[in-house]
Short mmCIF file of C-alpha atoms in Angstrom, two decimals:
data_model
loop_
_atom_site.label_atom_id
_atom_site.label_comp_id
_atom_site.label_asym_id
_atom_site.label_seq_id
_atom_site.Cartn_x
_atom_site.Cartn_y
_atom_site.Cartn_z
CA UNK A 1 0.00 0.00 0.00
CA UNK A 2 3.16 2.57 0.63
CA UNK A 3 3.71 4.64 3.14
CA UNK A 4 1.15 3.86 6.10
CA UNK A 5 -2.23 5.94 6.11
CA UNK A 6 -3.02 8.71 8.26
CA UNK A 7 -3.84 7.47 11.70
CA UNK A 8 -6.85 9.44 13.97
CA UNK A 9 -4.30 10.48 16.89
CA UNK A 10 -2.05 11.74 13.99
CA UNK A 11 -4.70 14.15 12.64
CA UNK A 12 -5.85 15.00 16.08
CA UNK A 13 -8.91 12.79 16.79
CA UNK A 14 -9.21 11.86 20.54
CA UNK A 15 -9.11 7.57 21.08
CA UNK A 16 -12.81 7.49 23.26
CA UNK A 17 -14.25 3.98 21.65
CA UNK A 18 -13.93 1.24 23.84
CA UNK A 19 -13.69 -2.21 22.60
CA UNK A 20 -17.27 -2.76 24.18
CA UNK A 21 -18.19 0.73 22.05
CA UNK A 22 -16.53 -1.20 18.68
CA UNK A 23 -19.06 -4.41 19.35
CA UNK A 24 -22.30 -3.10 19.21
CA UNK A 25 -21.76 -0.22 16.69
CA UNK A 26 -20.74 -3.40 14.77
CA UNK A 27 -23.69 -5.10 15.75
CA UNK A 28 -26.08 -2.04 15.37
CA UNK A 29 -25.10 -0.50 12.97
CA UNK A 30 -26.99 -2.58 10.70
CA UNK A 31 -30.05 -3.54 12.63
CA UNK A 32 -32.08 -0.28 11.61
CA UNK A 33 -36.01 0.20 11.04
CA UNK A 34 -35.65 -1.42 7.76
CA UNK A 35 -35.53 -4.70 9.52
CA UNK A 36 -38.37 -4.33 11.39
CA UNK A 37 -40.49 -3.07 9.17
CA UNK A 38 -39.23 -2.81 5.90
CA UNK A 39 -38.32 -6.81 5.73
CA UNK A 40 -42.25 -6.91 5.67
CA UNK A 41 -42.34 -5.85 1.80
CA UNK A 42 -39.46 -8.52 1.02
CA UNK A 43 -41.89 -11.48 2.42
CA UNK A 44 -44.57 -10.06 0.58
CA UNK A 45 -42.57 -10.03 -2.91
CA UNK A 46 -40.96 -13.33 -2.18
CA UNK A 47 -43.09 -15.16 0.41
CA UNK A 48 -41.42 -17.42 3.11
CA UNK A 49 -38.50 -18.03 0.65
CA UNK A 50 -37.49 -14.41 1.96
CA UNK A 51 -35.15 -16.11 4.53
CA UNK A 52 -33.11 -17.15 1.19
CA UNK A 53 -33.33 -13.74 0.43
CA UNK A 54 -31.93 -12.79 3.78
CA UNK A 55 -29.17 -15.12 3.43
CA UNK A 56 -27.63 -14.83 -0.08
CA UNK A 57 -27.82 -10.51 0.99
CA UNK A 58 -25.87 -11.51 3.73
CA UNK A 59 -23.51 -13.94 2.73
CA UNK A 60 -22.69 -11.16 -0.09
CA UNK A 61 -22.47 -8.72 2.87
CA UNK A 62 -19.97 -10.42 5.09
CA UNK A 63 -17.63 -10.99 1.98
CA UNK A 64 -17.43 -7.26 1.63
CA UNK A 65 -16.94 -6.50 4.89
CA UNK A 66 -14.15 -9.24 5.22
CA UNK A 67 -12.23 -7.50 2.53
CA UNK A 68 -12.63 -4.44 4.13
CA UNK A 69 -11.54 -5.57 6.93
CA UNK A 70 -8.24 -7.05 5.83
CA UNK A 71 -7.80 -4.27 4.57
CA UNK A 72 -8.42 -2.09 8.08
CA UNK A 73 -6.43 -4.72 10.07
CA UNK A 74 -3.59 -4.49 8.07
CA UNK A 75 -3.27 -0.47 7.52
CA UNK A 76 -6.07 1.10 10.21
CA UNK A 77 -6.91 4.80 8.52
CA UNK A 78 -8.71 7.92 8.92
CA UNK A 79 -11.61 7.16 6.28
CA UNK A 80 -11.06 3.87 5.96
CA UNK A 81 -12.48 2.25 2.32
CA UNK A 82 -12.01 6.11 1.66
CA UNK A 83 -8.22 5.73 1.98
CA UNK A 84 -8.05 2.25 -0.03
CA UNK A 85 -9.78 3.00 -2.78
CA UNK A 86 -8.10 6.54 -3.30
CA UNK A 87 -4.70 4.11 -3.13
CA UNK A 88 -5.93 1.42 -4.66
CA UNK A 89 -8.12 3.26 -7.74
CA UNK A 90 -6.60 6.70 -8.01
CA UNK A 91 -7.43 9.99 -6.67
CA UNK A 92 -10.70 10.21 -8.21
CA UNK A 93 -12.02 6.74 -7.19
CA UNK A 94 -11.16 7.81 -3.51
CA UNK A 95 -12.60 11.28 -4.25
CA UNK A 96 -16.26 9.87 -5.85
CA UNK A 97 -16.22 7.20 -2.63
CA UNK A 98 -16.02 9.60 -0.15
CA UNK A 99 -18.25 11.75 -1.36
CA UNK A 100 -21.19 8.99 -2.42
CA UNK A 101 -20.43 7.95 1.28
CA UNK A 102 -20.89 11.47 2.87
CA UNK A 103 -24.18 12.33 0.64
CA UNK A 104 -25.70 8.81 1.64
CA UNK A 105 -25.65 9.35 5.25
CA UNK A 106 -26.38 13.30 5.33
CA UNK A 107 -29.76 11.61 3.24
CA UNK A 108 -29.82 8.81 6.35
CA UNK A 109 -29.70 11.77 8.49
CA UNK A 110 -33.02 13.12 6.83
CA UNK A 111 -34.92 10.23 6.31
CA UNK A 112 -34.44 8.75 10.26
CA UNK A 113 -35.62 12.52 11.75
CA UNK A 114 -38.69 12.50 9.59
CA UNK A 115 -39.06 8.95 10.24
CA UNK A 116 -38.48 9.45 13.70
CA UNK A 117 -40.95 12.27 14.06
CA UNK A 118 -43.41 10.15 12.37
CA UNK A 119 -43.24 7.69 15.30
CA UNK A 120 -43.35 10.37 18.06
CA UNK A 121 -46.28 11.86 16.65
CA UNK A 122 -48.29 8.97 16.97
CA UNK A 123 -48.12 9.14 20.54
CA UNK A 124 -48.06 13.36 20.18
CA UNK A 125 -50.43 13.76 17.61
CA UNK A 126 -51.09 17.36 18.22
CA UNK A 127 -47.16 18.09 17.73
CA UNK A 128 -46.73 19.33 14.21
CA UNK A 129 -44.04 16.51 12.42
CA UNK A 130 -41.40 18.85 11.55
CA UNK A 131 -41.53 19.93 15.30
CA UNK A 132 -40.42 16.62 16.46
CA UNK A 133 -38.18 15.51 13.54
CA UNK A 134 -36.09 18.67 14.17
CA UNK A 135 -36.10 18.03 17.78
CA UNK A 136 -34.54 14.78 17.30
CA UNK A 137 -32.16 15.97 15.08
CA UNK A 138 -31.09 18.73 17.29
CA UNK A 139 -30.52 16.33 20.40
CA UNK A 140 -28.81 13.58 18.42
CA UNK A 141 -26.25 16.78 16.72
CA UNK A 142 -25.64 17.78 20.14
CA UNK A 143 -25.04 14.39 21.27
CA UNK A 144 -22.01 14.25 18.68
CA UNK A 145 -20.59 17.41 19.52
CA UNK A 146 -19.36 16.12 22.60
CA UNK A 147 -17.24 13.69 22.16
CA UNK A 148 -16.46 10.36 20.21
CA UNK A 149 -17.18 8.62 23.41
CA UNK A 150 -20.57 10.45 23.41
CA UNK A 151 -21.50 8.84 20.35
CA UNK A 152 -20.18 5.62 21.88
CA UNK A 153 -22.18 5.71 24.73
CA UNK A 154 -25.51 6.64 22.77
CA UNK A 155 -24.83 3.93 20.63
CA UNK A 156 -24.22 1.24 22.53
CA UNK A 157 -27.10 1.52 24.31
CA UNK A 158 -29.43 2.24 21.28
CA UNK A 159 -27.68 -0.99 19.86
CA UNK A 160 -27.62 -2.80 23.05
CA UNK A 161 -31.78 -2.51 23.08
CA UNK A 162 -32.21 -3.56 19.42
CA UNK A 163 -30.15 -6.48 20.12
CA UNK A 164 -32.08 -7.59 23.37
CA UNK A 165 -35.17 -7.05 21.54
CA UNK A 166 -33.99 -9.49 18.31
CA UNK A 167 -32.96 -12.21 21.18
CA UNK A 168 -36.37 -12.23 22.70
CA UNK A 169 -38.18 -12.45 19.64
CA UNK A 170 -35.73 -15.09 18.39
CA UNK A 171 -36.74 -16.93 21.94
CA UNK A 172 -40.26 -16.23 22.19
CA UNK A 173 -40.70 -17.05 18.84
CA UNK A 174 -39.05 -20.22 19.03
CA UNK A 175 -40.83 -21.00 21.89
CA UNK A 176 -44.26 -20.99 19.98
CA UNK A 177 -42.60 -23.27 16.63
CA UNK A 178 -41.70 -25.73 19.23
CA UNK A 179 -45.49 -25.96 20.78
CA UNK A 180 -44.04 -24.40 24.12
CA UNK A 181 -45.37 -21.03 24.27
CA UNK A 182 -49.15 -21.14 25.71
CA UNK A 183 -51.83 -21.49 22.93
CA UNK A 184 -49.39 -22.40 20.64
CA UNK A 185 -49.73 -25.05 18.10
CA UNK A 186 -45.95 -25.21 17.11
CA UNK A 187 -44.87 -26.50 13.84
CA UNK A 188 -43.84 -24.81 10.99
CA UNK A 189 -47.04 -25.69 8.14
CA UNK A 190 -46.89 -21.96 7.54
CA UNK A 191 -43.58 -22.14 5.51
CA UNK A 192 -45.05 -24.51 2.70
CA UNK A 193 -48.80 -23.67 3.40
CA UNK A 194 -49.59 -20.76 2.02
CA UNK A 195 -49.25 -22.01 -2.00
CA UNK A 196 -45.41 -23.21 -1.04
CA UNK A 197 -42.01 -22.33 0.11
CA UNK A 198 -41.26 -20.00 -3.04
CA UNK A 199 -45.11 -19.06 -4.27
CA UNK A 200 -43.55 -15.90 -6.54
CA UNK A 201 -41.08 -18.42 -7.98
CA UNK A 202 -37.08 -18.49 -7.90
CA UNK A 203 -36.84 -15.29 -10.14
CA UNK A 204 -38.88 -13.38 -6.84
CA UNK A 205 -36.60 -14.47 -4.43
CA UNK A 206 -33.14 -13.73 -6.41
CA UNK A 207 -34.70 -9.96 -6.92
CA UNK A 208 -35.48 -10.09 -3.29
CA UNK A 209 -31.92 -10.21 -2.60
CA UNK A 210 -31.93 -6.57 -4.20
CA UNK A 211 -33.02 -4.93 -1.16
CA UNK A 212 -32.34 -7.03 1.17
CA UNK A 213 -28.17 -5.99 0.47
CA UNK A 214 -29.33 -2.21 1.29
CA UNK A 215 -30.98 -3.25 4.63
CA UNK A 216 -27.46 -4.77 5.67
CA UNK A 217 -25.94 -1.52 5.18
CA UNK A 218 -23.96 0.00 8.30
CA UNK A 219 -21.99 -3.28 9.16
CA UNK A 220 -19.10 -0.63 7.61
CA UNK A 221 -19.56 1.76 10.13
CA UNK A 222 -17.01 0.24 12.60
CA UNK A 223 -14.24 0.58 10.43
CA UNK A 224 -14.63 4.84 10.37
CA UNK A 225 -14.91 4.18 14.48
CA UNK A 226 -11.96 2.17 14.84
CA UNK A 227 -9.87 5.40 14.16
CA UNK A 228 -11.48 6.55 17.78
CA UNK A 229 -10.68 3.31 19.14
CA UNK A 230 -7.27 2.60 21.46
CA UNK A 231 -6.44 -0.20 19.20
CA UNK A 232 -7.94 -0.41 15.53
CA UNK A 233 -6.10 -3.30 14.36
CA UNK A 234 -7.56 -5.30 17.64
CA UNK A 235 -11.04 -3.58 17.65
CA UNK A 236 -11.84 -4.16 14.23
CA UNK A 237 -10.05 -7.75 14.06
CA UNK A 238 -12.46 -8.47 17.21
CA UNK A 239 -15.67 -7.11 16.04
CA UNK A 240 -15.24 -8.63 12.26
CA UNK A 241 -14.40 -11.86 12.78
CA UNK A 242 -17.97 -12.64 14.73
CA UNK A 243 -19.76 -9.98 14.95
CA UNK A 244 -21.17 -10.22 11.37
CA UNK A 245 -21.94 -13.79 11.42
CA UNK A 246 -24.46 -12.53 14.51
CA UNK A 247 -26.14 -10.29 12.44
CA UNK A 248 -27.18 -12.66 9.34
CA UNK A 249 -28.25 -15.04 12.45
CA UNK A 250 -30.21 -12.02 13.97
CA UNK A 251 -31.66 -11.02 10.15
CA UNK A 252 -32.06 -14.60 8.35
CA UNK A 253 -33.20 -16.33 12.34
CA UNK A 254 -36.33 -13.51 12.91
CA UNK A 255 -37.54 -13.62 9.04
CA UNK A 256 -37.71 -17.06 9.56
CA UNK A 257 -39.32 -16.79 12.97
CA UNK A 258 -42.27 -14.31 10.95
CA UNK A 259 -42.75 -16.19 8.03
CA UNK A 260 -42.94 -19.60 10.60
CA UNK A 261 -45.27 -17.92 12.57
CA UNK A 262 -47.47 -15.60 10.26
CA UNK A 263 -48.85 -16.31 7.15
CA UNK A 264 -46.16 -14.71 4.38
CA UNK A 265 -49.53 -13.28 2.21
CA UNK A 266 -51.25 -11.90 5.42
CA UNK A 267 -52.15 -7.59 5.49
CA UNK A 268 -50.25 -6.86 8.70
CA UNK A 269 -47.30 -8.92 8.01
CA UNK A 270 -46.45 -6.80 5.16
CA UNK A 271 -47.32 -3.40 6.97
CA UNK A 272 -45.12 -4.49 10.42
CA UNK A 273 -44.03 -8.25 10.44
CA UNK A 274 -42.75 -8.64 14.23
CA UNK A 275 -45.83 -6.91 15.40
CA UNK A 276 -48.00 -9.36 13.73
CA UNK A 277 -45.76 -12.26 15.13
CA UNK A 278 -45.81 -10.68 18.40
CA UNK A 279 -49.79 -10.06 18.04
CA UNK A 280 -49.85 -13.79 17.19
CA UNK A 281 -47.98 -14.69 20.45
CA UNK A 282 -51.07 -12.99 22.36
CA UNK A 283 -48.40 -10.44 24.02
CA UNK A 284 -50.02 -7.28 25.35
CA UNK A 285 -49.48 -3.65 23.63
CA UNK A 286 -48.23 -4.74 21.15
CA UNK A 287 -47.97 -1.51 18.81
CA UNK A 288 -46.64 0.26 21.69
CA UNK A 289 -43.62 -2.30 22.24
CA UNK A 290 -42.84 -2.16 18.26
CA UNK A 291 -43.29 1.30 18.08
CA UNK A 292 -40.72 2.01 21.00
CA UNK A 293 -38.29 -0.55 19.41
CA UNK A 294 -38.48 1.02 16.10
CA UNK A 295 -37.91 4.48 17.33
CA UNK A 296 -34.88 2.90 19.27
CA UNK A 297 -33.93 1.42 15.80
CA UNK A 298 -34.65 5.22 14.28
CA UNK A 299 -32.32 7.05 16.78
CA UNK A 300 -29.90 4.75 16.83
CA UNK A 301 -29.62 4.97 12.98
CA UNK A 302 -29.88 8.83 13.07
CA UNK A 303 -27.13 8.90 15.66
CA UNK A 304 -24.26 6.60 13.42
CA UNK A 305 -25.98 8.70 10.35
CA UNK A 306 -24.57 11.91 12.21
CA UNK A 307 -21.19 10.45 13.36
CA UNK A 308 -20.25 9.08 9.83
CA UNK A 309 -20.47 11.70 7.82
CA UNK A 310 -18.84 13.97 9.85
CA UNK A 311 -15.74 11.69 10.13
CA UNK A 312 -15.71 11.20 6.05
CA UNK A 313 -16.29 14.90 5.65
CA UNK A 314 -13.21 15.63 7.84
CA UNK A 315 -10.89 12.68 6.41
CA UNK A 316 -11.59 14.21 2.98
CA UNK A 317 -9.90 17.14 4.04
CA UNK A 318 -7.07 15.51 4.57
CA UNK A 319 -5.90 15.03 0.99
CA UNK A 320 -7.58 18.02 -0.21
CA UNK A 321 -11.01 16.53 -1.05
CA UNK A 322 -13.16 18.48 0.79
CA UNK A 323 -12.72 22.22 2.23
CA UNK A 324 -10.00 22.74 4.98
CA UNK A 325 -12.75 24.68 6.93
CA UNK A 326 -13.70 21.36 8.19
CA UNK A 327 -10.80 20.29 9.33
CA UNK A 328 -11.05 22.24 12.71
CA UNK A 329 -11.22 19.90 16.07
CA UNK A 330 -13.15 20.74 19.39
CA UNK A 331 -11.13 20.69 22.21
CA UNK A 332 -12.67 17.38 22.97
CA UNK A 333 -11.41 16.39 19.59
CA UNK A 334 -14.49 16.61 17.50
CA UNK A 335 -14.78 17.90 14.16
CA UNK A 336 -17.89 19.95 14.99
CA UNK A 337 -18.16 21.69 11.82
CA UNK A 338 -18.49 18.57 9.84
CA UNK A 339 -20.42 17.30 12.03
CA UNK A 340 -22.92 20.73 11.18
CA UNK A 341 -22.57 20.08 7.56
CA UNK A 342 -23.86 16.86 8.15
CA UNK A 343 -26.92 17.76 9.35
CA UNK A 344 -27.86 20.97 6.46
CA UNK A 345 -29.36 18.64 4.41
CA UNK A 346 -31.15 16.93 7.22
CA UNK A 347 -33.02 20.41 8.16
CA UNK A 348 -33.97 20.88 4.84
CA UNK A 349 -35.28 17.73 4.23
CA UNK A 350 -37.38 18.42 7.58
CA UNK A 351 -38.88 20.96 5.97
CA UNK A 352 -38.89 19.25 2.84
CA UNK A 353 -41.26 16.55 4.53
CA UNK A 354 -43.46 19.17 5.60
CA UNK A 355 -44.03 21.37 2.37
CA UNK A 356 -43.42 19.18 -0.38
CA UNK A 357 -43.16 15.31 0.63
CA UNK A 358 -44.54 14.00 -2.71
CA UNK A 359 -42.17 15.31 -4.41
CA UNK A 360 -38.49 17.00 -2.58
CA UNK A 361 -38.64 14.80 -0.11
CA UNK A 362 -39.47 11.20 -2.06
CA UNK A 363 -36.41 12.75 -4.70
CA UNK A 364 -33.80 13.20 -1.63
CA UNK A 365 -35.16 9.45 -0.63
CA UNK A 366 -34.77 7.54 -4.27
CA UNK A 367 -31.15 9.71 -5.20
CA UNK A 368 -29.29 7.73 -2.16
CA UNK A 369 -30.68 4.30 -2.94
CA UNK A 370 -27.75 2.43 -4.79
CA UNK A 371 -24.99 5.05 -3.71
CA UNK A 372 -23.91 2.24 -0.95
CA UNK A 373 -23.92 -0.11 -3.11
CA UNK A 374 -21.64 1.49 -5.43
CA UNK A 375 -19.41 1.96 -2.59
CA UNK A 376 -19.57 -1.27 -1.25
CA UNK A 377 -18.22 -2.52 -4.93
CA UNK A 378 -15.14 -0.11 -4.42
CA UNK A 379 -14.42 -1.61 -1.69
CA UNK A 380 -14.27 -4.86 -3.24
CA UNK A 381 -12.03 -3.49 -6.11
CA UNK A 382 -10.06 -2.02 -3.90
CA UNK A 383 -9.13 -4.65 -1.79
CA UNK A 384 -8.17 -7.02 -4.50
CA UNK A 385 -5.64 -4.46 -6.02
CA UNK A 386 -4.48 -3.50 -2.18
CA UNK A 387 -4.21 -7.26 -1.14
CA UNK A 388 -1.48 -8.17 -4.23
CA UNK A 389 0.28 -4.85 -3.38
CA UNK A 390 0.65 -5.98 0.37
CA UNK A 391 1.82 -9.75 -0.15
CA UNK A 392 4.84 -7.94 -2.12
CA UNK A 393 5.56 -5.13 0.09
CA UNK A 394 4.26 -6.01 3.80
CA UNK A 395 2.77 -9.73 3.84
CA UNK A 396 3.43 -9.23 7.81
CA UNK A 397 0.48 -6.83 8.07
CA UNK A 398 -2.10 -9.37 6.39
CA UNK A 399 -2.84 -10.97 10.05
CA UNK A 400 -6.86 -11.35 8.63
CA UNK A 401 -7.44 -12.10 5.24
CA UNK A 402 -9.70 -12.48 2.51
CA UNK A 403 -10.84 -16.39 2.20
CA UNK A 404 -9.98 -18.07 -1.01
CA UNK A 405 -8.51 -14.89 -2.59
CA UNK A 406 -8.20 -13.75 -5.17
CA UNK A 407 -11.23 -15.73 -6.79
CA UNK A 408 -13.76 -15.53 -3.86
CA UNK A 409 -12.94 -11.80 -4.36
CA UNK A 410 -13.50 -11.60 -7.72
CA UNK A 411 -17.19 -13.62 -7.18
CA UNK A 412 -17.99 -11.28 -4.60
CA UNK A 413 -17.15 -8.23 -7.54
CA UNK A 414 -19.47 -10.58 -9.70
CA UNK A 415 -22.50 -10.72 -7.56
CA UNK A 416 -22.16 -7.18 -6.09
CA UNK A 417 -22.24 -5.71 -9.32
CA UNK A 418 -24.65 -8.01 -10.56
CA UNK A 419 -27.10 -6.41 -7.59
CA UNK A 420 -26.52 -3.34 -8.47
CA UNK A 421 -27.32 -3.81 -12.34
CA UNK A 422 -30.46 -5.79 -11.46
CA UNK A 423 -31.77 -2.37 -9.46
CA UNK A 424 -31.26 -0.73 -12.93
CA UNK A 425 -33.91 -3.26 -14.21
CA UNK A 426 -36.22 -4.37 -11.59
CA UNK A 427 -39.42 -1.90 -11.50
CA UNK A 428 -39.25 -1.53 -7.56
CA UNK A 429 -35.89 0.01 -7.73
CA UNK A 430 -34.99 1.11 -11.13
CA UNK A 431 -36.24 4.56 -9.95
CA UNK A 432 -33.51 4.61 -6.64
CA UNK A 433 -30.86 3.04 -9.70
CA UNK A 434 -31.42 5.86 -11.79
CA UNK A 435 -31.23 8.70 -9.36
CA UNK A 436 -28.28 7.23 -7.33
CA UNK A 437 -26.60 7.32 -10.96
CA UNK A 438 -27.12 10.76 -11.06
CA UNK A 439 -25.90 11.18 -7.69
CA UNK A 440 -22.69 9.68 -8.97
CA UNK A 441 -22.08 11.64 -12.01
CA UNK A 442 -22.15 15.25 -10.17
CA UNK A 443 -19.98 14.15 -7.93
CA UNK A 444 -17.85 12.96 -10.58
CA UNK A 445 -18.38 16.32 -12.61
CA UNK A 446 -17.59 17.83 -9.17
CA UNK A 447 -14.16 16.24 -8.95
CA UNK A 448 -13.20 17.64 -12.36
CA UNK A 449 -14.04 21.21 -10.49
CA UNK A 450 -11.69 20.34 -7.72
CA UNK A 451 -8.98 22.63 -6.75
CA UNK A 452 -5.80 21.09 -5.28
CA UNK A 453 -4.49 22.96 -2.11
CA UNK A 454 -1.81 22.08 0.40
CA UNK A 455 -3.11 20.39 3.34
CA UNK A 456 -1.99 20.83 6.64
CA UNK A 457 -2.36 18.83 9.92
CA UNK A 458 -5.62 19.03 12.00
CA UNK A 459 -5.35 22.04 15.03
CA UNK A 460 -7.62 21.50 18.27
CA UNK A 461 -9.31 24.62 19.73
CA UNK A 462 -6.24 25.66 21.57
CA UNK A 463 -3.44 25.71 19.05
CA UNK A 464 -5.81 27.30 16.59
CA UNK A 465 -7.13 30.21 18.73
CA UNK A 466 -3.47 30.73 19.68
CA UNK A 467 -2.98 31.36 16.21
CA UNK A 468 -5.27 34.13 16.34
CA UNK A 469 -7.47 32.08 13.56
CA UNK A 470 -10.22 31.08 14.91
CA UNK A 471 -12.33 29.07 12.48
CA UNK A 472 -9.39 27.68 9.66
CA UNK A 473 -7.26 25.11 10.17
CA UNK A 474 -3.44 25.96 8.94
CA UNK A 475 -2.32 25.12 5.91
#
């Protein structure tokens, strides 16, 4: 790879993760309210043959994120996949990543306030929506300008709930298939009862896998963290080698438990699946304990949303990619103004929701749809030029690698871009395709606008107001 990427102490990030901060961001990051109520529409396209669904997605998934994280292990930087594909692919490459990564959260941010605010208000209902979906943005914004370790703390314990709540619907759940639970008649007829395992047919449950890939997005997350983390190489090396396998368990184990329990073709398992398993299971309040969880799911979403994009915004202006205005630290070590940036687009789109949601809004919503994908396959190319680079140079830093490389790389190249060229086609997404391509070629155009300027290293609050500069980090 060359010289070794820029580290987070060397730019001036504080170290405030905790290995127990690294494990659930891991496992969090991707259980968001797509899972619990998205996953509803996949069962309804594909029927109980969703669980394949579920489990080619995340096969696909944890191949990506193993090359990624051979690639983390071996050199830990500030920006992570930004980093290796700029390396690996050229200064554009890096450029277009980091920017298609930055845009798709700043859109995350939106879309979790107003989704959040959508929750609240049924339990406000005489708060006006863009009242509560701004107050959730502005306590989740000032939860991040703290510290790292503020965002830790949030997160693990927004992760730590959605995690508890998968287990006991895994157990519950299994409970009632085994004939334990009271009332229950156990058995799983439902799976082949309801016009068969695959009704839709195989060419349902391969498109499926289409959206299913985007609801696994976030598992990446942990690799920007592990800059903030005492020891990358160990916190990432930790969290990747199980912590993924958990979450296709946690994905493909409740699908199954829903489509076991509830008829696949039934109205409320498409609207909110785990409610209508948990409705099923005779359990009290049962919109009130889904609608908590969800909102847990929202927040916790809204709050890695916030975090990320602030930490690519301010690793892209370390190689010139993004304006050295927002490479100024907090005392505390927190790039506060990129962390602000994030959020711009977030209160527009909060207004957005409000005034036009038929039309700014749903655009904001379908021009993010692929962009992770098309980062997630730069990852992949990236990691297959970066891996023969390192077994010349350093094959001491490869301590975790790739399985079966190079040609379980190159299939994982296949099928990711084979996802993303079926969204172009399939009716349900073409629209998201489409948009997210045009999402790509501004940026692109953008790059072709870029200016180069020096860049110098990151100042805290101190050294820059001793400068008498307050505001502009020195060149």
């Amino acid at each position: 790879m060359g010289s070794a990427p820029e580290t987070a102490a060397e730019s001036g990030l504080k170290p405030g993760l905790k290995q127990r901060h690294m494990n659930l961001i891991a496992l969090g990051g991707v259980i968001g309210a797509g899972l619990f109520v998205g996953s509803g529409v996949v069962i309804q396209s594909a029927g109980p043959a969703a669980v394949v669904s579920f489990l080619i997605a995340g096969l696909i998934t944890v191949l990506i994120m193993r090359m990624l994280a051979e690639m983390t292990v071996a050199r830990p930087a500030l920006g992570s996949f930004y980093v290796y594909a700029r390396e690996a692919m050229g200064n554009r490459a890096g450029f277009t990543v980091g920017w298609m990564y930055w845009y798709f959260f700043v859109i995350v941010v939106a879309v979790e306030a107003v989704a959040g605010g959508r929750i609240l208000q049924l339990w406000l209902p005489n708060v006006p929506l863009w009242v509560l979906s701004l107050g959730l943005l502005l306590l989740l914004t000032a939860t991040n300008l703290v510290s790292a370790r503020s965002y830790g703390e949030f997160e693990y314990w927004f992760s730590s709930i959605k995690v508890i709540a998968i287990v006991v619907f895994l157990v519950v759940g299994a409970l009632y298939l085994f004939g334990v639970w009271p009332g229950a008649h156990g058995g799983v007829g439902n799976l082949v009862s309801h016009g068969g395992f695959a009704p839709m047919g195989i060419g349902a449950v391969l498109a499926a896998v289409v959206p299913c890939v985007g609801f696994y997005t976030g598992a990446e997350i942990v690799t920007i963290a592990a800059a903030e983390s005492a020891e990358p190489r160990r916190a990432i090396a930790k969290a990747m080698r199980s912590i993924v396998f958990r979450v296709v368990l946690f994905y493909v184990g409740s699908v199954f438990v829903v489509v076991a329990v509830k008829a696949w073709n039934a109205p409320d398992t498409a609207v909110s699946p785990y409610a209508a398993v948990l409705d099923v299971l005779g359990i009290p309040a049962v919109a009130t304990i889904m609608n908590a969880i969800v909102l847990t799911a929202v927040l916790s979403c809204l709050n890695s949303a916030l975090y990320t994009s602030s930490r690519m915004l301010f690793a892209l202006t370390r190689n010139g990619d993004a304006p050295k205005m927002f490479t100024k630290l907090s005392r505390s070590g927190v790039p506060r103004r990129a962390i602000i940036a994030g959020t711009v687009i977030g209160y527009v789109s909060v207004i957005a929701a409000y005034t036009s949601p038929n039309l700014i809004f749903q655009f904001l919503v379908n021009s993010y749809g692929a962009v992770a994908l098309f980062v997630y396959l730069a990852i992949a190319l990236a990691q297959v030029r970066l891996r023969k680079r390192l077994q010349n140079t350093d094959p001491g830093a490869l301590s975790l690698k790739m399985w079966l490389f190079p040609w379980l790389s190159y299939a994982t190249i296949a099928l990711m871009a084979a996802v993303i060229l079926a969204m172009a086609f399939l009716p349900t997404t073409r629209s998201q395709f489409w948009l997210s391509a045009v999402t790509l070629a501004l940026i692109l155009i953008a790059y072709q606008f870029r200016k180069r300027r020096p860049v110098g290293p990151a100042v805290t609050a101190e050294q820059d107001s001793s400068r008498g500069e307050a505001g502009v980090a020195s060149p």
